[in-house]
Amino acid sequence: MDDFDDIIKEFLVESYEGLDQLDRDLVALEDAPEDRECLDSIFRAVHSMKGASGFLALPKLERVAHVGENLLVPLRDGELQLNHDIADGLLGMVDALRDILGNIEADGSEGDNDYEDLTARLATLLDDRPDGCDAVPCSAEAAGGLSEDEVSEVVAELNVPAPSSLEVNDELAAKPQRIHATPRPLKKLNKATKKVPPNSDTTRVAEQAVPEVSDSQSEEPVQKPVSDVGKVAEAPTPVVATAASQSIGNSGQTVSRSLVEATTKKPFGGSERSTSLADSTVRIDVELLDKLMNLVGELVLVRNQILQFSRITEDDSVIAASQRLNLITTELQEGVMKTRMQPISNAWSKLPRVVRDLASSCHKRVEVCMEGADTELDKTILEAIKDPLTHIVRNSVDHGIELPDVRVANGKTPEGTLCLRAFHEGGQVNIEIVDDGAGINVDCVREKAIEKGLISAEHAAGMNDRELTNLILLPGFSTAAAVTNVSGRGVGMDVVRTNIERISGTLDIQSVQGEGTTLRIKIPLTLAIVPALIVTTSGDQYAIPQVSLLELVRLEGDRGRDGIEFMHDARVYRLRGNLLPLVYLDEQLGLRACRKRGDHDEVVNIVVLQADDRQFGLVVDAITDTQEIVVKPLGSHFKGLSTYAGTTIMGDGTVSLILDVLGLAQKGHVLTEQRDRVHAQGSAGSADQSCDLQSMLIVDPGDGSRAAIDLSAVARLEEFGESQIERSGHREVVQYRGQIMPLIQLESGSSCGASQVEQSRRHTVVYSAGERSVGVVVGKVIDIVHDRFVQSNGELPSRCVIQDRVTEIIDLRELVGRTCPEFMAN
Amino acid sequence: MPEPSRVKSPPNHELPQMQKSKEQLMADKESYCTFRVDELYFGVEVCQVQEVIRYQHTTRVPLAPAVVQGLMNLRGQIVTTLSLRERLGMSPADADSRPINVVIRTSNGPVSLLVDEIGDVVEVDQELFEPAPETLQGEHRELIRGAFKLEGRLLLILNTSKVVSIAAHESCQIRNVG
């Protein structure tokens, strides 16, 4: 039974691949209905599935494939032109087949659905064609009059879908009894194949592939090479084996229908290319590759040790051998790494189908173009981005690209374009999904985000378009007016982002309203091996992933002493005019007590790192090297430690820790939520102008107007009750922190007198200069805004518009100087 | 962090590279890999021990619990080494001592326990076993399942799943003890 399970498994894998290819081919065929090669490929795929399903006793699968095949025959013979309806029908058949395969995979049965609708629909499509002749090309003449040459062609054809011929042959070698069962008619094939010229593909493959199999069959009175060839004809895949067995079981006919069909396919040609492609690949378990990869890693370590020994020896032959070992190991390492790499087209292949179905259900017209489909990335990463990509593409078609008449009205072509682009850049893979649709309406996004309570109105007011656009990545966000089966449930983009971040990628959205949207995904080439900077601190080596590395700064001598400045306890370095906060690695790791003012290192090595959108300098003892490191996870004993991202084994066999830049930044208090937010807004502003932002306190002076006070001049905001207010001469005063603090009224700029409006609580802005403070009483504190207020002449205007209100800008220092001259004099 | 009681690694009768008992394992007898830590004589079931290796260079892990001696490269696999002295609340060993690694299998991969000296694999009668008395208190109680009353000395049996389960946040507490 195990054998049978294996066959089923193999069949499933092959069939899934076949179905993916079918999807691609059918969509391609719709654009070019005359493409013979494409039609043949479709026909072949459906046919071999049908044959295999008959052999494996899967009647439903066989029937669905059969009606599909019936429809394909007139298409292939040119009696029928592929149109949208037929393509829909055939794609429906592909879905049904996939459905059944899924059921078989899940529980071994074909499921309860009998697909009556589909078969009826396909039958109707078939009846609609002009000529109603029989669909199945089962002609007795062809079967009877088959020459040996034709049979040899059949054999060549049988090799076509054989990507895993090696495996199967080995299996057969291990089970001679199955080979003995090779029935008579196949021997005829054996003889026939003798006629194949020795340099043909079939013969070559046979000799390469199955030298050992022949022994197990040596009892058969057939010459060795012939039996080899014959076995290849039988062996390659279960599918092919099925085709052969079918022919055998059909004792009434010398050559079965399937063989005839295989032969009749010949005139259309074009199968050579796929033959060589299929023969040149072997399917391998990823687990085995991982194991190989680990072994190669070990070999690299041994190589490094040997190289170290060879440096101290003077024996030339040892040196030569170790150098060769070095070369070969490096090549082997590269080779094994390559086996894990796959072109991104594997993840893209199903997207045209997704787009086609979606576009037709939304009555849109979308063309998909792909650039850089051969860009390679690690298999695990490829798997991880498949779903996010599908989701993004669905979003683009559903929300992005407009209906054809809307597009024409906007001066665009009725057909929208969805462009998938992939390329390598800086050790990362960039994937862009570009549509030329309506773009993202930022106002709409803002409204929705506020409505759903994702951000506050004040916060939203301070955000630029790019930040607003990226709001769609928040959980629970959806601008779709109605929930459709396509999208609108508001979980999508959040999940997309989470999935991408899980493989340490980033997602960025840029959108120009009316012109389209670009989603850019940046992901590492591979998770297993990353380029890293090796640094030393307190005698230990640590690795820092280069993704977050910006630059290295080394300060020596006087600069080491004077370059580091203190902002109270915090140390900073002036990097091109900006203050770079410094974090000392040895202090963060608890290996050394905090340095005090006056402690100076002779040499300071600063690694400038990027954590989120903050930059900080990590001070280390020495910078050793850059190296490609193999990332290994940290054990369960270290789960609570955010400072490490993993471990790695260095060239000399010692273990080193990989630093987690984000965790380190958090531990060093470089990243706190408050700071982060302010900075995010700061960076947005400085992006287009290098002018600093100012924070303004917006208050109501008490008369309903608005005034803004530079927040940097404000020491504190206080509230004083009526009972706290005392009088001193003509002035109101309060006792504040052991001092007598005079109060002045902002409204008139005058001192608070008895005539002032009585308030139960007085909102007071405290202004401090030196030891003394003055309280400025305002009606109400409204908000704090961050914006650019300084005019081109470097001065603050006296009035400006903030939050759509005319606002008077108040210079607190000037106000206090004017109203409390005695305060300033002191 | 609450640690679920770990499932013991499946019994693997491949004995470690050390003196094997000539007799077959019997129903009422069990083999223990023994070692010395400070003045105490400990044992771990042989089937839990993957191998015993001499002192290896380890990479320290700053900020980790004090019990964690460091990380060791065991033929390409990174293994955490734990100081049994630290774990059992004993005084640290002399600076120049070279502890031995007893690598045991756990559900989270191999973990190495550092011991002062390795002993024989002994086979003991299960009838000699007695659980720890109530007077053994504190956090060390759960680390020791009980003892075999051998002639002249006690063989303390470690509860390895408890010994290797240390959450990172315990670090301060353990540091103080040490």
Short mmCIF file of C-alpha atoms in Angstrom, two decimals, chain A residues 85-86 463 708 726 769 802:
data_model
loop_
_atom_site.label_atom_id
_atom_site.label_comp_id
_atom_site.label_asym_id
_atom_site.label_seq_id
_atom_site.Cartn_x
_atom_site.Cartn_y
_atom_site.Cartn_z
CA ASP A 85 -16.40 31.60 -22.65
CA ILE A 86 -14.34 28.61 -23.57
CA MET A 463 0.62 63.81 8.67
CA ALA A 708 0.49 80.21 19.75
CA GLU A 726 -2.90 85.97 46.71
CA ALA A 769 14.26 82.41 33.39
CA ILE A 802 -2.58 77.23 12.19
#
